[in-house]
Amino acid sequence: MKLFKFSMVAICLFVLGTTGAFAQDFGFDDFAEEESASPALVWSGKGGLDIRGWIDTKNGYSSLNDIGDNTKMEYLPYLNLGINYSGSFSDFEAKTKFNKWSLGDYKWDMLDELTARLYAGNWVIEGGKMRLVWGKGDKLHILDNFNANDYTDFLIPDYIDRRISEPMLHIVYSVPTAASVRIEGVYTPMMTADRFASDGQWVPYSVSHLTDTVKEAVTYNAMADFEDDNIETALSALSFASDSLYEDTASFKYGQAGLRITGTVGKVDLGASYYYGHYKQPSANMEKYLLSAMNIANGADEKYSYPSLDYDRLQVFGVEAATVLWKLNLRAEAAYNMTDDFSGDDPWVHNNSVAWLCGFDIDLPFSNLNFNIQETGTVVLKSGEIGEPFEEYDVDYDSDGHYTNNKIVINLSDSYLHEKLTAEISAVVGIENKEVLIMPKLNYNIRDGFNVVLRGAYLHSDDSDGEFYNFTAYKDGSSVKTKDKAFVQLAVRYDF
């Protein structure tokens, strides 16, 4: 798998290395004859230490001293280094990342990004291990589909840092007769699935529930094989349940492609896009397993069938817009998510859905205060078409019958002391699932690149269909209960 990934980056860089001849062949490479300026080499980076204390509120406290007794401490050092090499008509950028995750289970992340870029007239051609953002939202998107999410430290990094870089080729053409019109094409030869923490702390409930259901089914079947003396089959099943649950997406089967056109009409920035790929979280096909279980329960002499996991095929048709109205910076995105289940009667495949995002930010007329609010939502089409016994196993199943999901995201930020001290507070409110996340943050730049950061988070979620439910749920005997959760974090960081 690692060899495949490195080979994909090498292919992308080789393509870029041959674009000089490509440009000359197609007649837009006059730059080859020109004298280039001396390239500039620029180093950058940041390093620091995060000290985080998780307050385990499920035990309750009778005094402030109890909080110290029930706080789990984490120490997270990190170092990020970047290099940019710029010529007259090309540049090269590389970023490395060293932390507990890249030095542990995800060594491929030590090479965070690696991009070679060629400027050829109206063309920009780039390839490597990259992140690419589509959409007009502000650190919140529904059209940004190429890079997966990293949930291993979900709440802490900025949006772009939560995205997992992907080997890809990206070509941009600026239409010469309409300077504001850009056409983008993207291809990735593989797909990285969403990543979750091995300790389960930041695993969304929908994912952990799916995993537990499939593992339970496979393990139960394995026990039946042990009873029938099918030892080899049973051991194979148990190995599958623990190690082989997810399909390897580092293959051409999971390649991704997309096309995007953006431009400006008057004062409005507009865009339309198309994405072809897959969902980055799996769905399970439990049909054969459930039918075999029912048949055996009714006395049939047959073997259990095992569940199967797959990443549903996904096509996204999107539009986006942004403009300035009075002092409001307006932005919006809308998407039609198309799968193979148009009728909504296949419980093992996601239904088609419609998603949207809209919001604005405004600089308020005192201090340096900025107010940003965005609303994002999804509605599942053809919901409620699945009957018994498969209804509760439907990949789109909602225990409350809510097939819409709306969230409001608010950010309030300000700066003081000639912008050396910045303060912000962010909040996420889930409407249907009644969940709340509040995150305050203070950053003080003491001198040069030396910063001290104090931040925290408070989580409330008691609906199993909520995004944050797994973060607040705990087992109390045979039942599952929830309790609000919080953490505080002190960090020192040096930017250079």
mmCIF file of N, CA and C in Angstrom, residues 38-85:
data_model
loop_
_atom_site.group_PDB
_atom_site.id
_atom_site.type_symbol
_atom_site.label_atom_id
_atom_site.label_comp_id
_atom_site.label_asym_id
_atom_site.label_seq_id
_atom_site.Cartn_x
_atom_site.Cartn_y
_atom_site.Cartn_z
ATOM 1 N N SER A 38 16.527 34.329 -10.598
ATOM 2 C CA SER A 38 17.101 33.388 -9.643
ATOM 3 C C SER A 38 16.000 32.842 -8.728
ATOM 4 N N PRO A 39 15.906 31.522 -8.611
ATOM 5 C CA PRO A 39 14.863 30.949 -7.766
ATOM 6 C C PRO A 39 15.052 31.360 -6.302
ATOM 7 N N ALA A 40 13.963 31.417 -5.582
ATOM 8 C CA ALA A 40 14.009 31.783 -4.181
ATOM 9 C C ALA A 40 13.626 30.574 -3.335
ATOM 10 N N LEU A 41 14.425 30.321 -2.308
ATOM 11 C CA LEU A 41 14.175 29.208 -1.397
ATOM 12 C C LEU A 41 13.714 29.767 -0.060
ATOM 13 N N VAL A 42 12.535 29.331 0.388
ATOM 14 C CA VAL A 42 11.959 29.862 1.618
ATOM 15 C C VAL A 42 11.630 28.700 2.561
ATOM 16 N N TRP A 43 12.096 28.828 3.802
ATOM 17 C CA TRP A 43 11.792 27.858 4.838
ATOM 18 C C TRP A 43 10.715 28.417 5.770
ATOM 19 N N SER A 44 9.885 27.555 6.299
ATOM 20 C CA SER A 44 8.875 27.962 7.273
ATOM 21 C C SER A 44 8.558 26.775 8.171
ATOM 22 N N GLY A 45 7.824 27.059 9.226
ATOM 23 C CA GLY A 45 7.439 25.957 10.096
ATOM 24 C C GLY A 45 6.884 26.441 11.413
ATOM 25 N N LYS A 46 6.526 25.485 12.244
ATOM 26 C CA LYS A 46 6.071 25.785 13.593
ATOM 27 C C LYS A 46 6.297 24.553 14.452
ATOM 28 N N GLY A 47 6.500 24.786 15.716
ATOM 29 C CA GLY A 47 6.692 23.698 16.655
ATOM 30 C C GLY A 47 6.176 24.107 18.013
ATOM 31 N N GLY A 48 5.803 23.138 18.823
ATOM 32 C CA GLY A 48 5.288 23.488 20.128
ATOM 33 C C GLY A 48 4.886 22.278 20.928
ATOM 34 N N LEU A 49 4.224 22.555 22.052
ATOM 35 C CA LEU A 49 3.765 21.522 22.965
ATOM 36 C C LEU A 49 2.362 21.878 23.429
ATOM 37 N N ASP A 50 1.434 20.939 23.269
ATOM 38 C CA ASP A 50 0.072 21.089 23.781
ATOM 39 C C ASP A 50 -0.073 20.240 25.041
ATOM 40 N N ILE A 51 -0.586 20.852 26.102
ATOM 41 C CA ILE A 51 -0.871 20.136 27.345
ATOM 42 C C ILE A 51 -2.378 20.193 27.549
ATOM 43 N N ARG A 52 -3.029 19.055 27.484
ATOM 44 C CA ARG A 52 -4.485 19.004 27.477
ATOM 45 C C ARG A 52 -4.996 18.194 28.664
ATOM 46 N N GLY A 53 -5.993 18.724 29.347
ATOM 47 C CA GLY A 53 -6.607 18.016 30.455
ATOM 48 C C GLY A 53 -8.063 17.725 30.167
ATOM 49 N N TRP A 54 -8.410 16.431 30.100
ATOM 50 C CA TRP A 54 -9.799 16.012 29.871
ATOM 51 C C TRP A 54 -10.506 15.873 31.205
ATOM 52 N N ILE A 55 -11.590 16.593 31.360
ATOM 53 C CA ILE A 55 -12.365 16.541 32.591
ATOM 54 C C ILE A 55 -13.448 15.483 32.434
ATOM 55 N N ASP A 56 -13.327 14.409 33.190
ATOM 56 C CA ASP A 56 -14.222 13.266 33.061
ATOM 57 C C ASP A 56 -15.481 13.521 33.886
ATOM 58 N N THR A 57 -16.428 14.240 33.305
ATOM 59 C CA THR A 57 -17.580 14.713 34.076
ATOM 60 C C THR A 57 -18.548 13.607 34.441
ATOM 61 N N LYS A 58 -18.442 12.431 33.864
ATOM 62 C CA LYS A 58 -19.440 11.398 34.150
ATOM 63 C C LYS A 58 -19.387 10.924 35.608
ATOM 64 N N ASN A 59 -18.248 11.162 36.290
ATOM 65 C CA ASN A 59 -18.145 10.747 37.684
ATOM 66 C C ASN A 59 -18.743 11.762 38.655
ATOM 67 N N GLY A 60 -18.961 13.002 38.191
ATOM 68 C CA GLY A 60 -19.500 14.040 39.058
ATOM 69 C C GLY A 60 -18.444 14.568 40.015
ATOM 70 N N TYR A 61 -18.642 15.761 40.551
ATOM 71 C CA TYR A 61 -17.682 16.379 41.447
ATOM 72 C C TYR A 61 -18.400 17.014 42.629
ATOM 73 N N SER A 62 -17.787 16.889 43.794
ATOM 74 C CA SER A 62 -18.322 17.561 44.963
ATOM 75 C C SER A 62 -17.491 18.776 45.330
ATOM 76 N N SER A 63 -16.298 18.908 44.749
ATOM 77 C CA SER A 63 -15.445 20.057 45.024
ATOM 78 C C SER A 63 -14.470 20.225 43.879
ATOM 79 N N LEU A 64 -13.774 21.374 43.849
ATOM 80 C CA LEU A 64 -12.792 21.609 42.797
ATOM 81 C C LEU A 64 -11.652 20.610 42.876
ATOM 82 N N ASN A 65 -11.332 20.110 44.053
ATOM 83 C CA ASN A 65 -10.253 19.135 44.179
ATOM 84 C C ASN A 65 -10.575 17.851 43.423
ATOM 85 N N ASP A 66 -11.873 17.492 43.362
ATOM 86 C CA ASP A 66 -12.266 16.284 42.651
ATOM 87 C C ASP A 66 -11.955 16.379 41.163
ATOM 88 N N ILE A 67 -12.036 17.593 40.599
ATOM 89 C CA ILE A 67 -11.749 17.766 39.180
ATOM 90 C C ILE A 67 -10.323 17.335 38.874
ATOM 91 N N GLY A 68 -9.382 17.737 39.716
ATOM 92 C CA GLY A 68 -8.000 17.332 39.505
ATOM 93 C C GLY A 68 -7.817 15.834 39.576
ATOM 94 N N ASP A 69 -8.598 15.176 40.451
ATOM 95 C CA ASP A 69 -8.473 13.730 40.596
ATOM 96 C C ASP A 69 -9.020 12.977 39.391
ATOM 97 N N ASN A 70 -9.924 13.610 38.634
ATOM 98 C CA ASN A 70 -10.585 12.912 37.531
ATOM 99 C C ASN A 70 -10.234 13.496 36.165
ATOM 100 N N THR A 71 -9.087 14.165 36.086
ATOM 101 C CA THR A 71 -8.668 14.768 34.830
ATOM 102 C C THR A 71 -7.564 13.945 34.191
ATOM 103 N N LYS A 72 -7.766 13.571 32.955
ATOM 104 C CA LYS A 72 -6.762 12.831 32.199
ATOM 105 C C LYS A 72 -5.889 13.819 31.440
ATOM 106 N N MET A 73 -4.570 13.744 31.644
ATOM 107 C CA MET A 73 -3.645 14.681 31.023
ATOM 108 C C MET A 73 -3.015 14.069 29.782
ATOM 109 N N GLU A 74 -2.845 14.901 28.756
ATOM 110 C CA GLU A 74 -2.151 14.504 27.530
ATOM 111 C C GLU A 74 -1.074 15.536 27.216
ATOM 112 N N TYR A 75 0.077 15.068 26.764
ATOM 113 C CA TYR A 75 1.177 15.946 26.369
ATOM 114 C C TYR A 75 1.501 15.665 24.910
ATOM 115 N N LEU A 76 1.322 16.664 24.063
ATOM 116 C CA LEU A 76 1.383 16.444 22.620
ATOM 117 C C LEU A 76 2.383 17.396 21.968
ATOM 118 N N PRO A 77 3.652 17.020 21.879
ATOM 119 C CA PRO A 77 4.623 17.842 21.150
ATOM 120 C C PRO A 77 4.472 17.655 19.647
ATOM 121 N N TYR A 78 4.852 18.668 18.871
ATOM 122 C CA TYR A 78 4.774 18.555 17.421
ATOM 123 C C TYR A 78 5.789 19.490 16.767
ATOM 124 N N LEU A 79 6.136 19.173 15.537
ATOM 125 C CA LEU A 79 7.040 19.998 14.732
ATOM 126 C C LEU A 79 6.615 19.883 13.280
ATOM 127 N N ASN A 80 6.301 21.019 12.646
ATOM 128 C CA ASN A 80 5.950 21.072 11.229
ATOM 129 C C ASN A 80 6.997 21.909 10.504
ATOM 130 N N LEU A 81 7.517 21.392 9.404
ATOM 131 C CA LEU A 81 8.511 22.103 8.605
ATOM 132 C C LEU A 81 8.035 22.214 7.165
ATOM 133 N N GLY A 82 8.305 23.366 6.536
ATOM 134 C CA GLY A 82 7.921 23.569 5.143
ATOM 135 C C GLY A 82 9.040 24.211 4.351
ATOM 136 N N ILE A 83 9.068 23.892 3.063
ATOM 137 C CA ILE A 83 10.052 24.486 2.163
ATOM 138 C C ILE A 83 9.369 24.835 0.854
ATOM 139 N N ASN A 84 9.646 26.018 0.338
ATOM 140 C CA ASN A 84 9.082 26.470 -0.934
ATOM 141 C C ASN A 84 10.211 26.944 -1.827
ATOM 142 N N TYR A 85 10.263 26.396 -3.035
ATOM 143 C CA TYR A 85 11.313 26.753 -4.002
ATOM 144 C C TYR A 85 10.629 27.313 -5.236
#
